[in-house]
Coordinates of C-alpha atoms in Angstrom, one line a residue:
Chain A
M1 CA -169.2 -98.5 25.1
K2 CA -171.8 -99.2 27.8
V3 CA -170.8 -97.6 31.1
V4 CA -172.3 -98.0 34.6
V5 CA -171.5 -95.7 37.4
L6 CA -172.3 -96.4 41.2
T7 CA -172.8 -92.8 42.6
G8 CA -173.8 -90.6 45.4
G9 CA -174.7 -86.9 44.9
V10 CA -172.7 -83.8 44.0
G11 CA -169.1 -85.2 43.3
G12 CA -170.5 -88.3 41.7
A13 CA -172.9 -86.3 39.5
K14 CA -170.1 -84.2 38.3
F15 CA -168.3 -87.4 37.1
V16 CA -171.4 -88.7 35.5
L17 CA -172.0 -85.5 33.7
G18 CA -168.4 -85.7 32.4
L19 CA -169.2 -89.3 31.1
Q20 CA -172.3 -87.9 29.4
H21 CA -170.1 -85.7 27.3
C22 CA -167.9 -88.6 26.2
A23 CA -168.7 -89.6 22.7
E24 CA -167.6 -93.2 23.1
V25 CA -170.1 -93.7 25.9
A26 CA -173.0 -95.0 24.0
Q27 CA -175.1 -96.1 27.0
L28 CA -174.7 -94.6 30.4
T29 CA -176.4 -95.8 33.6
A30 CA -176.2 -94.3 36.9
I31 CA -177.0 -96.5 39.9
V32 CA -177.7 -93.9 42.6
N33 CA -177.5 -94.1 46.4
T34 CA -180.9 -93.8 48.2
G35 CA -179.7 -94.3 51.6
D36 CA -180.0 -90.4 51.9
D37 CA -183.6 -90.5 51.2
F38 CA -185.9 -89.2 53.8
R39 CA -189.4 -88.0 54.6
H40 CA -189.4 -84.3 55.5
L41 CA -192.6 -82.5 56.1
G42 CA -194.4 -85.6 54.8
L43 CA -192.6 -85.3 51.6
H44 CA -190.3 -88.0 50.1
V45 CA -187.0 -86.4 49.3
S46 CA -184.2 -88.3 47.4
P47 CA -181.3 -85.9 47.4
D48 CA -178.8 -87.9 45.4
I49 CA -181.2 -88.8 42.7
D50 CA -182.4 -85.3 42.4
T51 CA -178.8 -84.0 42.2
L52 CA -178.2 -86.4 39.3
L53 CA -181.4 -85.2 37.6
Y54 CA -180.5 -81.6 38.0
T55 CA -177.0 -82.0 37.0
L56 CA -177.5 -84.2 33.9
S57 CA -180.3 -81.9 32.7
G58 CA -178.2 -78.7 33.2
Q59 CA -180.3 -77.2 35.9
A60 CA -178.0 -77.7 38.9
N61 CA -177.0 -74.7 41.0
A62 CA -173.2 -74.7 40.4
M63 CA -172.2 -72.5 43.2
Q64 CA -174.4 -74.0 45.9
G65 CA -173.5 -77.7 44.9
W66 CA -177.1 -78.8 45.3
G67 CA -180.5 -77.8 44.3
R68 CA -181.5 -75.9 41.2
E69 CA -180.2 -72.8 39.4
G70 CA -182.2 -69.6 39.8
E71 CA -184.1 -71.1 42.6
S72 CA -186.5 -69.1 44.7
W73 CA -187.1 -69.6 48.6
N74 CA -190.7 -68.3 49.3
F75 CA -191.8 -71.5 50.5
M76 CA -189.0 -71.6 53.2
A77 CA -189.7 -68.0 54.2
A78 CA -193.5 -68.8 54.7
L79 CA -192.7 -72.0 56.5
K80 CA -190.5 -70.1 59.0
G81 CA -193.3 -67.6 59.5
L82 CA -195.6 -70.4 60.4
G83 CA -193.0 -72.0 62.8
G84 CA -192.3 -74.9 60.6
P85 CA -188.9 -76.7 60.7
D86 CA -186.2 -74.7 58.6
W87 CA -183.1 -76.9 59.1
F88 CA -183.6 -78.5 55.7
N89 CA -184.0 -76.2 52.7
L90 CA -186.6 -76.9 50.1
G91 CA -186.5 -74.5 47.2
D92 CA -189.6 -73.5 45.4
G93 CA -189.1 -75.2 42.2
D94 CA -187.4 -78.2 43.8
L95 CA -190.6 -78.8 45.7
A96 CA -192.3 -80.0 42.5
L97 CA -190.2 -83.1 42.4
H98 CA -190.8 -83.9 46.1
V99 CA -194.5 -83.3 45.9
L100 CA -195.0 -85.3 42.7
R101 CA -192.8 -88.1 43.9
T102 CA -194.5 -88.4 47.2
E103 CA -197.9 -88.3 45.6
R104 CA -197.1 -91.0 42.9
L105 CA -195.3 -93.3 45.5
A106 CA -198.4 -93.0 47.5
Q107 CA -200.4 -94.2 44.3
G108 CA -198.3 -97.2 44.0
E109 CA -195.7 -96.1 41.5
T110 CA -192.1 -97.1 42.2
L111 CA -189.1 -94.8 42.8
S112 CA -187.4 -96.1 39.7
T113 CA -190.5 -95.6 37.3
L114 CA -191.1 -92.0 38.5
T115 CA -187.4 -91.3 38.4
A116 CA -187.3 -92.4 34.9
G117 CA -190.3 -90.2 34.1
F118 CA -188.6 -87.1 35.6
A119 CA -185.4 -87.9 33.5
Q120 CA -187.4 -88.3 30.4
A121 CA -189.4 -85.0 31.1
W122 CA -186.0 -83.2 31.3
G123 CA -184.4 -84.8 28.3
I124 CA -181.8 -86.9 30.1
A125 CA -180.5 -89.5 27.9
A126 CA -178.7 -91.5 30.7
S127 CA -180.6 -94.1 32.8
V128 CA -180.8 -92.9 36.2
L129 CA -181.6 -95.9 38.5
P130 CA -182.2 -95.7 42.2
M131 CA -180.2 -98.6 43.7
S132 CA -183.4 -100.0 45.0
D133 CA -187.1 -99.3 45.1
N134 CA -187.0 -100.7 48.6
A135 CA -186.4 -98.2 51.5
V136 CA -182.8 -98.2 52.7
A137 CA -181.8 -95.7 55.4
T138 CA -178.3 -94.7 56.3
W139 CA -177.9 -94.2 60.1
L140 CA -174.7 -93.0 61.9
E141 CA -173.8 -94.2 65.4
T142 CA -172.3 -91.1 66.9
D143 CA -171.2 -89.6 70.2
E144 CA -174.6 -87.9 70.0
G145 CA -176.5 -91.1 69.6
A146 CA -177.9 -92.8 66.5
L147 CA -178.7 -90.2 63.9
P148 CA -180.3 -90.5 60.4
F149 CA -178.2 -89.4 57.6
Q150 CA -179.8 -86.0 57.0
S151 CA -179.9 -85.1 60.8
Y152 CA -176.2 -85.9 60.7
F153 CA -175.3 -84.2 57.5
V154 CA -177.6 -81.2 57.2
E155 CA -179.0 -80.5 60.7
R156 CA -175.7 -81.2 62.7
Q157 CA -173.5 -80.3 59.8
C158 CA -171.3 -83.4 60.3
R159 CA -170.2 -82.3 63.7
P160 CA -170.9 -85.5 65.6
V161 CA -168.1 -88.1 65.9
T162 CA -169.0 -91.2 64.0
R163 CA -168.4 -94.5 65.5
A164 CA -170.2 -96.8 63.0
I165 CA -172.4 -96.6 60.0
R166 CA -175.4 -98.9 59.1
F167 CA -177.8 -99.2 56.3
E168 CA -181.3 -100.0 57.6
G169 CA -183.2 -102.2 55.1
A170 CA -180.2 -102.9 52.9
E171 CA -180.0 -106.6 53.6
E172 CA -183.5 -107.2 52.4
A173 CA -183.4 -104.6 49.5
R174 CA -183.7 -105.8 45.9
P175 CA -181.9 -103.8 43.2
A176 CA -184.2 -101.6 41.3
P177 CA -185.3 -103.1 37.8
G178 CA -182.4 -102.6 35.3
V179 CA -179.6 -102.5 37.9
L180 CA -178.3 -106.0 37.6
E181 CA -179.0 -106.0 33.9
A182 CA -176.9 -102.8 33.4
L183 CA -174.1 -104.3 35.5
A184 CA -174.1 -107.6 33.7
D185 CA -174.0 -105.8 30.3
A186 CA -171.4 -103.2 31.1
D187 CA -168.1 -102.7 29.3
A188 CA -166.9 -100.8 32.3
V189 CA -168.2 -100.0 35.8
F190 CA -167.1 -96.9 37.8
I191 CA -167.5 -96.1 41.4
A192 CA -167.8 -92.3 41.4
P193 CA -165.6 -90.1 43.6
S194 CA -168.5 -89.9 46.2
N195 CA -167.9 -90.6 49.8
P196 CA -167.1 -94.4 50.0
W197 CA -168.6 -94.8 53.5
L198 CA -171.7 -92.7 53.3
S199 CA -172.6 -92.6 49.5
V200 CA -171.2 -95.7 47.9
D201 CA -171.5 -98.2 50.8
P202 CA -175.2 -98.0 50.9
V203 CA -175.3 -99.2 47.1
L204 CA -172.9 -101.9 48.0
A205 CA -174.9 -103.0 51.0
V206 CA -177.6 -104.2 48.7
P207 CA -176.4 -107.7 48.6
S208 CA -177.1 -108.7 45.0
I209 CA -175.4 -105.4 43.8
A210 CA -172.2 -106.3 45.5
A211 CA -172.4 -110.0 44.4
A212 CA -173.0 -108.7 40.7
L213 CA -170.0 -106.5 41.0
R214 CA -167.8 -109.5 42.1
A215 CA -169.2 -111.7 39.4
I216 CA -168.7 -109.6 36.3
S217 CA -165.6 -109.5 34.0
A218 CA -165.7 -106.0 33.0
P219 CA -163.3 -103.7 34.8
V220 CA -164.5 -102.0 37.9
I221 CA -162.7 -98.8 38.6
A222 CA -163.1 -96.6 41.7
I223 CA -162.3 -92.9 41.3
S224 CA -160.8 -91.6 44.5
P225 CA -162.6 -88.8 46.4
L226 CA -159.3 -87.6 47.6
V227 CA -157.5 -84.6 46.2
G228 CA -154.3 -83.6 48.0
G229 CA -155.3 -86.1 50.8
K230 CA -158.6 -84.3 51.4
A231 CA -162.1 -84.6 50.1
V232 CA -163.2 -81.8 47.8
K233 CA -166.3 -81.5 49.7
G234 CA -168.2 -83.1 52.6
P235 CA -167.0 -85.1 55.7
T236 CA -165.0 -87.9 54.0
T237 CA -161.6 -87.3 55.8
K238 CA -163.2 -86.4 59.1
L239 CA -165.1 -89.6 59.0
M240 CA -161.9 -91.6 58.0
A241 CA -160.0 -90.2 60.9
E242 CA -163.0 -91.0 63.4
L243 CA -163.1 -94.5 62.0
G244 CA -159.3 -95.0 62.5
I245 CA -158.5 -94.9 58.8
D246 CA -155.6 -93.1 57.1
A247 CA -156.8 -90.6 54.5
D248 CA -155.0 -91.9 51.6
N249 CA -155.4 -93.7 48.4
E250 CA -154.3 -97.1 49.9
A251 CA -157.2 -96.8 52.4
I252 CA -159.7 -96.2 49.5
A253 CA -158.4 -99.0 47.6
R254 CA -158.4 -101.3 50.6
H255 CA -162.0 -100.2 51.3
Y256 CA -163.1 -101.4 47.8
A257 CA -160.8 -104.5 47.9
G258 CA -162.2 -107.4 46.1
L259 CA -164.7 -105.3 44.2
V260 CA -162.5 -103.0 42.0
S261 CA -159.7 -103.7 39.5
G262 CA -158.2 -100.3 39.6
L263 CA -158.2 -96.9 41.4
L264 CA -158.2 -93.6 39.4
H265 CA -156.6 -91.0 41.7
D266 CA -155.4 -87.4 41.7
S267 CA -152.0 -86.9 40.1
G268 CA -150.8 -85.0 43.2
D269 CA -151.5 -87.9 45.6
T270 CA -149.5 -91.0 46.4
P271 CA -151.1 -94.1 44.4
P272 CA -152.2 -97.2 46.2
T273 CA -150.0 -100.4 46.0
S274 CA -152.7 -102.9 46.5
V275 CA -154.5 -102.4 43.2
P276 CA -153.4 -101.1 39.8
A277 CA -153.6 -97.3 39.7
H278 CA -153.8 -94.5 37.1
S279 CA -153.7 -90.8 37.8
T280 CA -155.1 -87.6 36.4
A281 CA -156.2 -84.2 37.9
T282 CA -159.3 -85.2 39.5
L283 CA -160.6 -81.9 40.8
M284 CA -163.7 -81.1 38.8
T285 CA -164.6 -77.5 38.7
S286 CA -165.2 -76.7 35.0
L287 CA -167.0 -79.0 32.5
D288 CA -163.6 -79.6 30.9
D289 CA -162.4 -80.9 34.2
K290 CA -165.4 -83.4 34.4
I291 CA -164.7 -84.6 30.9
R292 CA -161.0 -85.2 31.5
V293 CA -161.7 -87.2 34.6
A294 CA -164.4 -89.2 32.7
R295 CA -161.8 -89.8 29.8
G296 CA -159.2 -90.8 32.3
A297 CA -161.4 -93.4 33.8
I298 CA -162.3 -94.7 30.3
A299 CA -158.7 -94.9 29.2
F300 CA -157.9 -96.8 32.4
A301 CA -160.7 -99.1 31.9
K302 CA -159.6 -99.8 28.2
A303 CA -156.0 -100.3 29.5
L304 CA -157.2 -102.8 32.1
K305 CA -159.3 -104.7 29.7
A306 CA -156.5 -105.0 27.2
Chain B
M1 CA -220.1 -57.2 71.4
K2 CA -219.6 -60.8 70.5
V3 CA -220.1 -61.6 66.9
V4 CA -220.0 -64.8 64.8
V5 CA -220.0 -65.0 61.1
L6 CA -220.7 -68.1 59.0
T7 CA -218.5 -67.6 55.9
G8 CA -217.1 -69.0 52.8
G9 CA -214.0 -67.5 51.1
V10 CA -213.4 -64.3 49.2
G11 CA -216.6 -62.3 49.6
G12 CA -217.1 -63.5 53.2
A13 CA -213.6 -62.8 54.2
K14 CA -214.0 -59.2 53.1
F15 CA -217.0 -58.9 55.4
V16 CA -215.1 -60.6 58.4
L17 CA -212.2 -58.1 57.7
G18 CA -214.7 -55.3 58.0
L19 CA -216.0 -56.6 61.2
Q20 CA -212.4 -56.9 62.5
H21 CA -212.1 -53.0 62.1
C22 CA -215.3 -52.3 64.0
A23 CA -214.4 -51.0 67.6
E24 CA -217.5 -52.4 69.0
V25 CA -216.8 -55.9 68.0
A26 CA -214.9 -57.2 71.2
Q27 CA -214.9 -60.8 70.1
L28 CA -215.0 -62.1 66.5
T29 CA -215.4 -65.7 65.5
A30 CA -215.6 -67.0 61.8
I31 CA -217.1 -70.4 61.3
V32 CA -215.6 -71.3 57.9
N33 CA -216.8 -73.6 55.2
T34 CA -214.6 -76.6 54.6
G35 CA -216.8 -78.3 52.0
D36 CA -214.3 -77.0 49.5
D37 CA -211.3 -78.8 51.1
F38 CA -209.8 -81.3 48.9
R39 CA -206.5 -83.3 48.6
H40 CA -204.4 -82.2 45.7
L41 CA -201.0 -83.8 44.9
G42 CA -201.4 -85.4 48.3
L43 CA -201.7 -82.0 50.0
H44 CA -204.7 -81.0 52.1
V45 CA -205.9 -77.7 50.7
S46 CA -208.5 -75.6 52.7
P47 CA -209.2 -72.8 50.4
D48 CA -211.8 -70.8 52.5
I49 CA -209.8 -71.1 55.6
D50 CA -206.7 -69.9 53.9
T51 CA -208.6 -67.0 52.4
L52 CA -209.8 -66.0 55.8
L53 CA -206.0 -66.3 57.1
Y54 CA -204.6 -64.3 54.4
T55 CA -207.3 -61.7 54.4
L56 CA -207.4 -61.1 58.1
S57 CA -203.5 -61.0 58.3
G58 CA -203.3 -58.5 55.5
Q59 CA -201.5 -60.9 53.2
A60 CA -204.3 -61.6 50.7
N61 CA -203.8 -60.7 47.1
A62 CA -206.4 -58.0 46.4
M63 CA -206.3 -58.2 42.5
Q64 CA -206.6 -61.9 42.4
G65 CA -209.1 -62.5 45.0
W66 CA -207.2 -65.5 46.5
G67 CA -203.8 -66.4 47.6
R68 CA -201.0 -64.3 48.8
E69 CA -199.8 -60.8 47.8
G70 CA -196.4 -61.0 46.2
E71 CA -196.7 -64.7 45.5
S72 CA -194.2 -66.4 43.1
W73 CA -195.0 -69.4 41.0
N74 CA -191.8 -71.4 40.5
F75 CA -193.3 -74.5 42.1
M76 CA -196.1 -74.5 39.4
A77 CA -193.5 -73.8 36.5
A78 CA -191.5 -76.8 37.7
L79 CA -194.6 -79.0 38.1
K80 CA -195.6 -78.3 34.5
G81 CA -192.2 -79.1 33.4
L82 CA -192.5 -82.5 35.0
G83 CA -195.9 -83.2 33.5
G84 CA -197.8 -82.7 36.8
P85 CA -201.3 -81.4 37.0
D86 CA -201.6 -77.6 36.4
W87 CA -205.4 -76.8 36.8
F88 CA -205.0 -75.9 40.3
N89 CA -202.6 -73.1 41.1
L90 CA -200.5 -73.4 44.2
G91 CA -198.3 -70.5 44.9
D92 CA -194.7 -71.1 46.4
G93 CA -195.5 -69.3 49.7
D94 CA -199.0 -70.7 49.8
L95 CA -197.6 -74.3 49.7
A96 CA -196.1 -73.8 53.2
L97 CA -199.7 -73.8 54.7
H98 CA -200.7 -76.8 52.6
V99 CA -197.5 -78.9 53.4
L100 CA -197.6 -78.1 57.0
R101 CA -201.3 -78.8 57.4
T102 CA -201.0 -82.1 55.6
E103 CA -198.0 -83.2 57.8
R104 CA -199.7 -82.2 61.0
L105 CA -203.1 -83.7 60.1
A106 CA -201.1 -86.9 59.4
Q107 CA -199.5 -86.6 62.8
G108 CA -203.0 -86.5 64.4
E109 CA -203.5 -82.7 64.8
T110 CA -207.0 -81.5 64.0
L111 CA -207.8 -79.0 61.5
S112 CA -209.1 -76.7 64.1
T113 CA -206.0 -76.7 66.3
L114 CA -203.6 -76.2 63.4
T115 CA -205.8 -73.4 62.0
A116 CA -205.6 -71.7 65.3
G117 CA -201.8 -72.0 65.2
F118 CA -201.5 -70.5 61.9
A119 CA -203.8 -67.7 62.9
Q120 CA -201.7 -67.0 66.1
A121 CA -198.5 -67.2 64.0
W122 CA -199.9 -64.4 61.8
G123 CA -201.2 -62.3 64.7
I124 CA -204.9 -62.7 63.9
A125 CA -207.1 -61.7 66.9
A126 CA -210.2 -63.3 65.5
S127 CA -211.1 -66.9 66.0
V128 CA -211.1 -68.7 62.6
L129 CA -212.8 -72.0 63.2
P130 CA -213.4 -74.7 60.5
M131 CA -217.1 -75.7 60.6
S132 CA -215.9 -79.1 61.5
D133 CA -212.8 -81.3 62.0
N134 CA -214.5 -84.1 60.2
A135 CA -214.3 -84.3 56.4
V136 CA -217.2 -82.8 54.5
A137 CA -216.9 -82.6 50.8
T138 CA -219.2 -80.5 48.5
W139 CA -220.3 -82.4 45.4
L140 CA -222.3 -81.0 42.4
E141 CA -224.6 -83.2 40.3
T142 CA -224.2 -81.7 36.8
D143 CA -224.9 -82.4 33.2
E144 CA -221.3 -83.7 33.0
G145 CA -221.8 -86.1 35.9
A146 CA -221.0 -85.8 39.6
L147 CA -218.2 -83.3 40.2
P148 CA -216.3 -82.6 43.5
F149 CA -216.4 -78.8 44.2
Q150 CA -212.8 -77.8 43.0
S151 CA -213.3 -79.8 39.7
Y152 CA -216.4 -77.9 39.1
F153 CA -215.2 -74.5 40.3
V154 CA -211.6 -74.3 39.2
E155 CA -211.0 -77.1 36.5
R156 CA -214.3 -76.6 34.8
Q157 CA -214.7 -72.8 35.7
C158 CA -218.4 -73.4 36.7
R159 CA -219.3 -74.3 33.3
P160 CA -221.3 -77.4 33.8
V161 CA -225.1 -77.1 34.4
T162 CA -225.9 -77.9 38.2
R163 CA -228.9 -80.0 39.1
A164 CA -228.2 -80.8 42.6
I165 CA -225.6 -80.1 45.4
R166 CA -224.7 -82.5 48.2
F167 CA -222.4 -82.2 51.2
E168 CA -220.8 -85.6 51.6
G169 CA -220.1 -86.5 55.3
A170 CA -222.1 -83.5 56.7
E171 CA -224.9 -85.6 58.3
E172 CA -222.2 -87.2 60.6
A173 CA -220.0 -84.3 61.0
R174 CA -219.5 -82.6 64.4
P175 CA -218.9 -79.0 64.7
A176 CA -215.3 -78.2 65.4
P177 CA -214.5 -77.3 69.1
G178 CA -215.7 -73.8 70.0
V179 CA -218.3 -73.5 67.1
L180 CA -221.3 -74.2 69.3
E181 CA -220.0 -72.3 72.2
A182 CA -219.4 -69.3 70.1
L183 CA -223.0 -69.4 68.7
A184 CA -224.6 -69.8 72.1
D185 CA -222.6 -66.9 73.3
A186 CA -223.0 -64.5 70.4
D187 CA -224.7 -61.1 70.6
A188 CA -225.2 -61.2 66.9
V189 CA -224.7 -63.9 64.2
F190 CA -224.0 -63.0 60.6
I191 CA -224.2 -65.2 57.5
A192 CA -221.5 -63.6 55.2
P193 CA -222.4 -62.5 51.6
S194 CA -220.9 -65.9 50.4
N195 CA -222.6 -68.1 47.8
P196 CA -225.6 -69.5 49.9
W197 CA -225.7 -72.8 48.0
L198 CA -222.0 -73.6 47.7
S199 CA -220.3 -71.8 50.7
V200 CA -222.9 -71.4 53.3
D201 CA -225.1 -74.5 52.9
P202 CA -222.1 -76.8 53.7
V203 CA -222.0 -75.1 57.1
L204 CA -225.6 -75.4 57.7
A205 CA -225.6 -78.9 56.5
V206 CA -223.7 -79.9 59.7
P207 CA -226.9 -80.7 61.8
S208 CA -225.9 -79.3 65.1
I209 CA -224.9 -76.0 63.6
A210 CA -228.3 -75.4 62.0
A211 CA -230.0 -76.6 65.2
A212 CA -227.8 -74.2 67.2
L213 CA -228.8 -71.3 64.8
R214 CA -232.5 -72.1 65.2
A215 CA -232.1 -72.2 69.1
I216 CA -230.4 -68.9 69.7
S217 CA -232.1 -65.7 70.7
A218 CA -229.6 -63.4 69.3
P219 CA -230.4 -61.9 65.9
V220 CA -229.1 -63.8 62.9
I221 CA -228.6 -61.7 59.8
A222 CA -227.7 -62.7 56.3
I223 CA -226.0 -60.4 54.0
S224 CA -227.1 -60.9 50.5
P225 CA -224.5 -61.7 48.0
L226 CA -226.4 -59.9 45.1
V227 CA -225.6 -56.4 44.0
G228 CA -227.8 -55.2 41.2
G229 CA -229.4 -58.7 40.9
K230 CA -226.0 -60.3 40.3
A231 CA -223.2 -61.9 42.5
V232 CA -220.1 -59.8 42.7
K233 CA -217.9 -62.9 41.9
G234 CA -218.6 -66.6 41.2
P235 CA -221.5 -68.6 40.0
T236 CA -224.2 -67.6 42.3
T237 CA -226.8 -66.4 39.9
K238 CA -225.9 -68.8 37.1
L239 CA -226.4 -71.6 39.7
M240 CA -229.7 -70.0 40.9
A241 CA -231.0 -70.0 37.3
E242 CA -230.0 -73.6 36.9
L243 CA -231.8 -74.5 40.1
G244 CA -234.9 -72.6 39.0
I245 CA -234.6 -69.9 41.5
D246 CA -235.1 -66.2 40.8
A247 CA -231.9 -64.1 41.3
D248 CA -233.5 -61.7 43.8
N249 CA -233.3 -60.9 47.6
E250 CA -236.7 -62.7 48.2
A251 CA -235.1 -65.9 47.0
I252 CA -232.0 -65.4 49.3
A253 CA -234.3 -64.6 52.3
R254 CA -236.4 -67.8 51.5
H255 CA -233.4 -69.9 51.2
Y256 CA -232.5 -68.9 54.8
A257 CA -236.1 -69.1 56.0
G258 CA -236.4 -70.3 59.7
L259 CA -232.8 -69.4 60.3
V260 CA -232.5 -65.7 59.9
S261 CA -234.1 -62.7 61.4
G262 CA -233.2 -60.3 58.7
L263 CA -231.5 -59.8 55.5
L264 CA -228.9 -56.9 54.8
H265 CA -229.0 -56.2 51.0
D266 CA -227.7 -53.8 48.5
S267 CA -229.4 -50.3 48.4
G268 CA -230.0 -50.7 44.7
D269 CA -231.9 -54.0 44.9
T270 CA -235.5 -54.8 45.9
P271 CA -235.8 -55.8 49.5
P272 CA -237.4 -59.2 50.5
T273 CA -240.9 -59.2 52.0
S274 CA -240.6 -62.4 53.9
V275 CA -238.0 -61.2 56.5
P276 CA -237.2 -57.8 58.0
A277 CA -234.6 -56.1 55.6
H278 CA -232.1 -53.3 55.8
S279 CA -230.1 -51.9 53.1
T280 CA -226.6 -50.3 52.5
A281 CA -224.1 -50.2 49.6
T282 CA -222.9 -53.8 49.8
L283 CA -220.1 -53.7 47.1
M284 CA -216.8 -54.2 49.0
T285 CA -214.0 -52.9 47.1
S286 CA -212.0 -50.6 49.6
L287 CA -211.5 -51.2 53.3
D288 CA -213.9 -48.4 54.0
D289 CA -216.5 -50.4 52.0
K290 CA -216.0 -53.5 54.1
I291 CA -216.2 -51.5 57.3
R292 CA -219.4 -49.8 56.1
V293 CA -221.1 -53.2 55.4
A294 CA -219.9 -54.5 58.7
R295 CA -221.3 -51.4 60.6
G296 CA -224.5 -51.7 58.6
A297 CA -224.9 -55.4 59.6
I298 CA -224.2 -54.4 63.3
A299 CA -226.6 -51.6 63.2
F300 CA -229.3 -53.9 61.9
A301 CA -228.6 -56.5 64.4
K302 CA -228.9 -53.8 67.2
A303 CA -232.3 -52.6 65.8
L304 CA -233.7 -56.1 65.6
K305 CA -232.6 -56.9 69.1
A306 CA -234.1 -53.6 70.5

């Protein structure tokens, strides 16, 4: 079975890891949000791609939810001592990704080829594709003015009230090589339980990715990020409230209306009525949890296809 | 007493540290070789400036001779795992200097202003001045072809046979702000016991620095890098042999002919005859050694002035 996942960082990566452990998934492609990418200290940081790489190679820091297991922080300590900016944490080992990426992009390599190189170096069998090799930047219009994603998410810890979200450069962005091919060839497409507005929408904002999703005949299933009417992590429900949207699965289904053929949601939550729904326990703490959600998604896709 | 030192990295930094501990040195300026500066992994590395900063702030790794005490190496381990270049070691804490420097240079700051900022952050009283804010690059013509300094020094560990040395950009380089003022104002100028051909010559290759040295009336004293006819560290004598120069103090004195008024050399070595000479034990292991050599240089300068 050929499976494609549209995904953001932490929550999405857990789901992709679950899929990686499903024997029936013969080919796995993750199309990853790059709207969070930014330059910090001159370095090109791709947070969601890195979370995928760390998670799929077994190097992710499980407690922290981002970065590397066993990371050290001597760069940050020295940086603070020199009066450098300390609002965004860069681990010592993590820096290798950012420094190499920055250097290779400057030499003319693309984000997709160098991401493939990193995945190969770490023995990752899945294809990890940035949604685009072109720069797309997520901006939030807030009560504190327009903020780039990381300033909102990390520096201000999601405190500003969001009025609108835009994806700079998305209209002109081309999908990275392999993205459209993987979608056209997929037996099932999943939208990971990432934040629909901040992590999935940038991917869907690339016009030909949304068009490809609408055109394919394979089932497209979104996994709801809500568990008990709340997001497991991050500002999803705060954001929904600020945008005047109810925090329920019906709202998630409507958000993806016209794109998805079904919604997989948590057993404890009310299903949507506007699309076919299927439920399982969607909280992913252990590896078994992740595999259970992945299997639930696959079973639902098969049922919809039959 | 206002003292100026022309210096390279490790050996020179030890001498400058000795001067920093001499009560009679009221004002201390180090004019530092930047011919070893290079871009590595997109980062601007200034090895000699950093060695001065680490040494004068008490953070230098004494055993290793370069880098920081208590350094960790997780960046390098991760870099190797990703197939990145591993011939030049960048410590985790050390990276903070390189990343900040690269970022601030890209924003239009000069090497001299940001070096002053680092020195201030670390509580260094001495002025640490790059010889120039313009790029000067030391190249070696060897039996393996033309090599930039770090490729020769670190990657090939000084193994190639050197035929000539040149300092790209030196002819057009302007001294960094404060360099000529410090020289004009000095009561004594010292040339540190750094490699005359690789570490001091780049400084002297900046035309107005050499001209300023020739013009001043204060004593200019070179400290010989030879101890027992050998360099304490590095390729000085190997290089002298390859360039057809005897490894003795007469050769050192002749190298600096017209620029220096005296040579301070090790008590165990034969003094030069072409310039006034003074001797002390010049091997600098302990802090007391460094202070002794610094005091010897000051006493010699006073004697020449009287």
